[in-house]
mmCIF file of C-alpha atoms in Angstrom:
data_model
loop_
_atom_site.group_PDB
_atom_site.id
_atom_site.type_symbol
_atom_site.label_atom_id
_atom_site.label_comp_id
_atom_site.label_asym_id
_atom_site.label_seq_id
_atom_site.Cartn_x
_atom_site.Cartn_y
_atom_site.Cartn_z
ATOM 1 C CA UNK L 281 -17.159 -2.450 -10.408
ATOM 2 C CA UNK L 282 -18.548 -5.848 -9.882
ATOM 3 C CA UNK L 283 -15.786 -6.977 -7.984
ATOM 4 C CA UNK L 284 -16.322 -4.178 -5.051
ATOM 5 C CA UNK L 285 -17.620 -6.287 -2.398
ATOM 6 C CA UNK L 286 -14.817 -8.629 -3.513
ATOM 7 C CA UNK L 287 -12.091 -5.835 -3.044
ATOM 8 C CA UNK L 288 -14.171 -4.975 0.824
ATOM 9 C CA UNK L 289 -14.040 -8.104 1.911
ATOM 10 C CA UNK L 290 -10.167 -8.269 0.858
ATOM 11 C CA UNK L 291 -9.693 -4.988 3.124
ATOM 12 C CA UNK L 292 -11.466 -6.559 6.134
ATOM 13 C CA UNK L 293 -8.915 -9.487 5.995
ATOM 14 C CA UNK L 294 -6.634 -6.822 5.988
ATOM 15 C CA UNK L 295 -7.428 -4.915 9.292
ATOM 16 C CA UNK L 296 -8.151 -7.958 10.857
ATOM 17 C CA UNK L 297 -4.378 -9.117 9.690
ATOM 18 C CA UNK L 298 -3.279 -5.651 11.119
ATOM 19 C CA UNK L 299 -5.420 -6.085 14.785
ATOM 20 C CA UNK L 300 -3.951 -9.208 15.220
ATOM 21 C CA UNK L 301 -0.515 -8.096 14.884
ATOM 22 C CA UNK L 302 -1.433 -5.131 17.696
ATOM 23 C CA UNK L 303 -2.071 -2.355 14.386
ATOM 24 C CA UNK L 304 -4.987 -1.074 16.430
ATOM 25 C CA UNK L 305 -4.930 2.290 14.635
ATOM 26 C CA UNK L 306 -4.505 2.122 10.868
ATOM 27 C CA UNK L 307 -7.695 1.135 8.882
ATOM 28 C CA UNK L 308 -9.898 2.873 11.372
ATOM 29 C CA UNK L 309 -13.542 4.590 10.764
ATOM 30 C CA UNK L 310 -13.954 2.526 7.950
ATOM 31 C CA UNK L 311 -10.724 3.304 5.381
ATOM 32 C CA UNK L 312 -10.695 2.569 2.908
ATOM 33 C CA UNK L 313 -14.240 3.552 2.284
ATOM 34 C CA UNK L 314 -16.223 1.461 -0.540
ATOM 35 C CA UNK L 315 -15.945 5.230 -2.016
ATOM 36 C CA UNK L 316 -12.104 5.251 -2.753
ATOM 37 C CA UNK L 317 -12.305 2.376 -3.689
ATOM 38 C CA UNK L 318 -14.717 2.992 -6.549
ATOM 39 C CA UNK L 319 -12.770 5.801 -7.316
ATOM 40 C CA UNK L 320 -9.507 3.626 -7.457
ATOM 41 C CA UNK L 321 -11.384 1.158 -9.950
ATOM 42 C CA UNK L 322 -12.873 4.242 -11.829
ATOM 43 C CA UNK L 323 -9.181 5.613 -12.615
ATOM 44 C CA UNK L 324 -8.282 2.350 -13.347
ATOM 45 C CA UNK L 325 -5.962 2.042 -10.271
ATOM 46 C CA UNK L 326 -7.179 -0.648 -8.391
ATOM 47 C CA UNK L 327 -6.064 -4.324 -9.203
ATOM 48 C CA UNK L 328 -6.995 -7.938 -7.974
ATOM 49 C CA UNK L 329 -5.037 -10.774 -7.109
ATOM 50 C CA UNK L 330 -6.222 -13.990 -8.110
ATOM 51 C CA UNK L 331 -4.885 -17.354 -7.640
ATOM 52 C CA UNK L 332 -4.830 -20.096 -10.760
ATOM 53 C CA UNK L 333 -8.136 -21.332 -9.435
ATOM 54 C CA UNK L 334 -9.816 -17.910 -9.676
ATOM 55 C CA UNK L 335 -9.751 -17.255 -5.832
ATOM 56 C CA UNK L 336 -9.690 -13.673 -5.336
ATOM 57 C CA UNK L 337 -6.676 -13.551 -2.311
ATOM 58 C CA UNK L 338 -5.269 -9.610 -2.961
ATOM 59 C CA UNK L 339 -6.212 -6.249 -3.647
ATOM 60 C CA UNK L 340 -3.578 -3.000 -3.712
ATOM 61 C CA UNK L 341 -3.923 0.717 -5.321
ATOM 62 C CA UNK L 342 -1.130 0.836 -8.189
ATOM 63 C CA UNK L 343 -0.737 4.782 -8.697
ATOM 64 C CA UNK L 344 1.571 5.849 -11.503
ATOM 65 C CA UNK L 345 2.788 9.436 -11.060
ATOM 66 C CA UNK L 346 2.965 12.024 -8.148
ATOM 67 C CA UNK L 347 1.676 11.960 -5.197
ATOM 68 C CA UNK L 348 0.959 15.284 -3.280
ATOM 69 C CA UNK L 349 1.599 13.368 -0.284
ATOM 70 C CA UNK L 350 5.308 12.364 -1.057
ATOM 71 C CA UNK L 351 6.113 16.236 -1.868
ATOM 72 C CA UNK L 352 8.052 16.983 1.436
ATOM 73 C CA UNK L 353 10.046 14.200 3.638
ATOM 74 C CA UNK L 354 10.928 14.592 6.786
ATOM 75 C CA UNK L 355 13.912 13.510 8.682
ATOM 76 C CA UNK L 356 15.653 11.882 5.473
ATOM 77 C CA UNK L 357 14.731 11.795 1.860
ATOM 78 C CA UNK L 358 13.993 10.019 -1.132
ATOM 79 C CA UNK L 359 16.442 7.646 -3.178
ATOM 80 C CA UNK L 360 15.740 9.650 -6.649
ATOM 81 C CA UNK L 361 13.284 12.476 -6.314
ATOM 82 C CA UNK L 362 14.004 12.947 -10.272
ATOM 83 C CA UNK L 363 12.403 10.176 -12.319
ATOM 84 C CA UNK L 364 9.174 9.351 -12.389
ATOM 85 C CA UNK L 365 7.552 6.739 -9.958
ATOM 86 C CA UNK L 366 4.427 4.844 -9.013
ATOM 87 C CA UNK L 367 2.840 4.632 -5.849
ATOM 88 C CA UNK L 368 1.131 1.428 -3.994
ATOM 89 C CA UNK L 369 -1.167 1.976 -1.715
ATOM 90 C CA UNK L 370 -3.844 -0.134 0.045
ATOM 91 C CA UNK L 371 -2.676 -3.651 -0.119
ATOM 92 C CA UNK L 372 -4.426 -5.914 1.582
ATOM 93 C CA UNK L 373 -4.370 -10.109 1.527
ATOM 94 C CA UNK L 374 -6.037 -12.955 3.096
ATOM 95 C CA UNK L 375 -5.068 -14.166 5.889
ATOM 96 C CA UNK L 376 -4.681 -17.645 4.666
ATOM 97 C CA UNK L 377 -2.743 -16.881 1.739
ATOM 98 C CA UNK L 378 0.930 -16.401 1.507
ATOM 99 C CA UNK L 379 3.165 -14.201 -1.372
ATOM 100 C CA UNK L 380 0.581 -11.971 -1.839
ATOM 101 C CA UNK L 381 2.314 -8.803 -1.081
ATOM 102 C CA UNK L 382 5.464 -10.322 -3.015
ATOM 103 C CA UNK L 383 3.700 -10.802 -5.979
ATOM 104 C CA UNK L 384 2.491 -7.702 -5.619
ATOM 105 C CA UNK L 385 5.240 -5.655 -5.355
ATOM 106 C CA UNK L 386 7.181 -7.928 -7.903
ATOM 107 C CA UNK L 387 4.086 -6.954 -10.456
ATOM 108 C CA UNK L 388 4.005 -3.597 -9.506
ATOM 109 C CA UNK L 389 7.918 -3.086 -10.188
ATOM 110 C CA UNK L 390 8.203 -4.421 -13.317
ATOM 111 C CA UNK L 391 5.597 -1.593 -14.510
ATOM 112 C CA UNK L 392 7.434 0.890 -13.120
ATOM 113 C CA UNK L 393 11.315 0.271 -11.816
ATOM 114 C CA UNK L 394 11.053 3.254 -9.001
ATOM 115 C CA UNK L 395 8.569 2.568 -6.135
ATOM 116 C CA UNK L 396 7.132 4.707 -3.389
ATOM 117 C CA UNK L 397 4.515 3.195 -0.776
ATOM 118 C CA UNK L 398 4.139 4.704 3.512
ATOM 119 C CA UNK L 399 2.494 3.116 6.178
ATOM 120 C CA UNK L 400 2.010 3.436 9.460
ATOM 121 C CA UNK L 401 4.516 3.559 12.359
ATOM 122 C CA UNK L 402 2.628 0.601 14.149
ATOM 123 C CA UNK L 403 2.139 -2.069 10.859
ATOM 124 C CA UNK L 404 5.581 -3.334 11.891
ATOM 125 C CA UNK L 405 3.744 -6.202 9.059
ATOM 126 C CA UNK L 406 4.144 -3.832 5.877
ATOM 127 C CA UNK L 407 7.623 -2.518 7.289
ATOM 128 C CA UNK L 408 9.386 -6.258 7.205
ATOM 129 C CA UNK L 409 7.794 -6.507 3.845
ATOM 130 C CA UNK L 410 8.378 -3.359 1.977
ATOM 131 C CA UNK L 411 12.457 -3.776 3.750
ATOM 132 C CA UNK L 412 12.163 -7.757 2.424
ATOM 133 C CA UNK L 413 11.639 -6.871 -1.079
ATOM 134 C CA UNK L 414 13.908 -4.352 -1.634
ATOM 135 C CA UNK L 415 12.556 -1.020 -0.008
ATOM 136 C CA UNK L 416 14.465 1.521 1.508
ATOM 137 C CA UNK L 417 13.160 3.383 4.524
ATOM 138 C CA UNK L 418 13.500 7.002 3.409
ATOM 139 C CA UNK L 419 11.768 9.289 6.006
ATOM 140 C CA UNK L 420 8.484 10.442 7.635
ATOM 141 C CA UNK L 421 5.704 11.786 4.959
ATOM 142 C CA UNK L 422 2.132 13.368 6.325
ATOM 143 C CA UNK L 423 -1.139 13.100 4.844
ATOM 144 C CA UNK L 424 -3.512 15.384 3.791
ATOM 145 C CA UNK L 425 -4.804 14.620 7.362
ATOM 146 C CA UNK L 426 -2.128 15.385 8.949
ATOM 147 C CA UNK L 427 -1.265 11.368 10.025
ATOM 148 C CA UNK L 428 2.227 10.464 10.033
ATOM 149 C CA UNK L 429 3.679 7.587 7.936
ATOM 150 C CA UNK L 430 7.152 5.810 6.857
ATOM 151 C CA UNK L 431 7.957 6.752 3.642
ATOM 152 C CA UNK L 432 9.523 3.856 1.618
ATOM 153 C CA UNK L 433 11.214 3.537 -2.255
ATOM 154 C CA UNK L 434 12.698 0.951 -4.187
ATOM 155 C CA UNK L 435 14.453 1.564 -7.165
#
């Protein structure tokens, strides 16, 4: 919990990553609220990145298990909708930093060897990622709001 402001801060490099790149609508109204967050860190799904010299330079939501979100795909569908898989959610970097989101994902995967993760039509960013390391575009997912996203795996 002591880290929160560290994990903010980490999120407001990451919308101002996404405006620059023209993502003018994901991250809006203040998501993700210093409330998820807690509750990420409270379920113990919230991790930090940290370089060898203790810089903080990443945060992401690592979320083993279902999500209700992923239940129905539209226009495609999953890779394996059998085994179990984890979820990442909310990653976010410095802008100064690079590998970040590689080290990331390559932590994240060798936890659990069948990824999920959306995001939104416009963070053309997180597409060339998620596509670079091995993701598969598998259809459009909606959540609970109602928003659209691109649902991704890698298995």
């Amino acid at each position: 919990m002591e880290d929160l402001p560290v994990l903010m801060d980490l999120y407001e490099h990451g919308r101002r990553i996404m405006r620059d790149s023209g993502n003018l609508r994901q991250w809006t109204g203040g998501y993700p609220s210093a409330e998820l967050v807690t509750d990420d860190i409270r379920k113990g799904n919230s991790y930090l990145c940290v370089e060898e010299g203790g810089r903080a330079v990443g945060t992401f939501a690592f979320i083993p298990g279902a999500d209700p979100t992923y239940a129905r795909i539209y226009g495609g569908q999953w890779i394996d909708d059998v085994r179990p898989y984890a979820t990442i959610h909310r990653l976010a970097g410095r802008e100064d930093v690079r590998g970040v989101s590689a080290a990331c994902i390559d932590w994240c995967y060798a936890q659990v060897p069948n990824l999920r993760a959306d995001t939104h039509r416009d963070n053309r960013i997180l597409q060339h990622i998620l596509q670079k390391h091995g993701f598969r575009y598998c259809g459009i997912i909606y959540l609970m709001n109602g928003d659209e996203r691109l649902a991704y795996q890698k298995l």
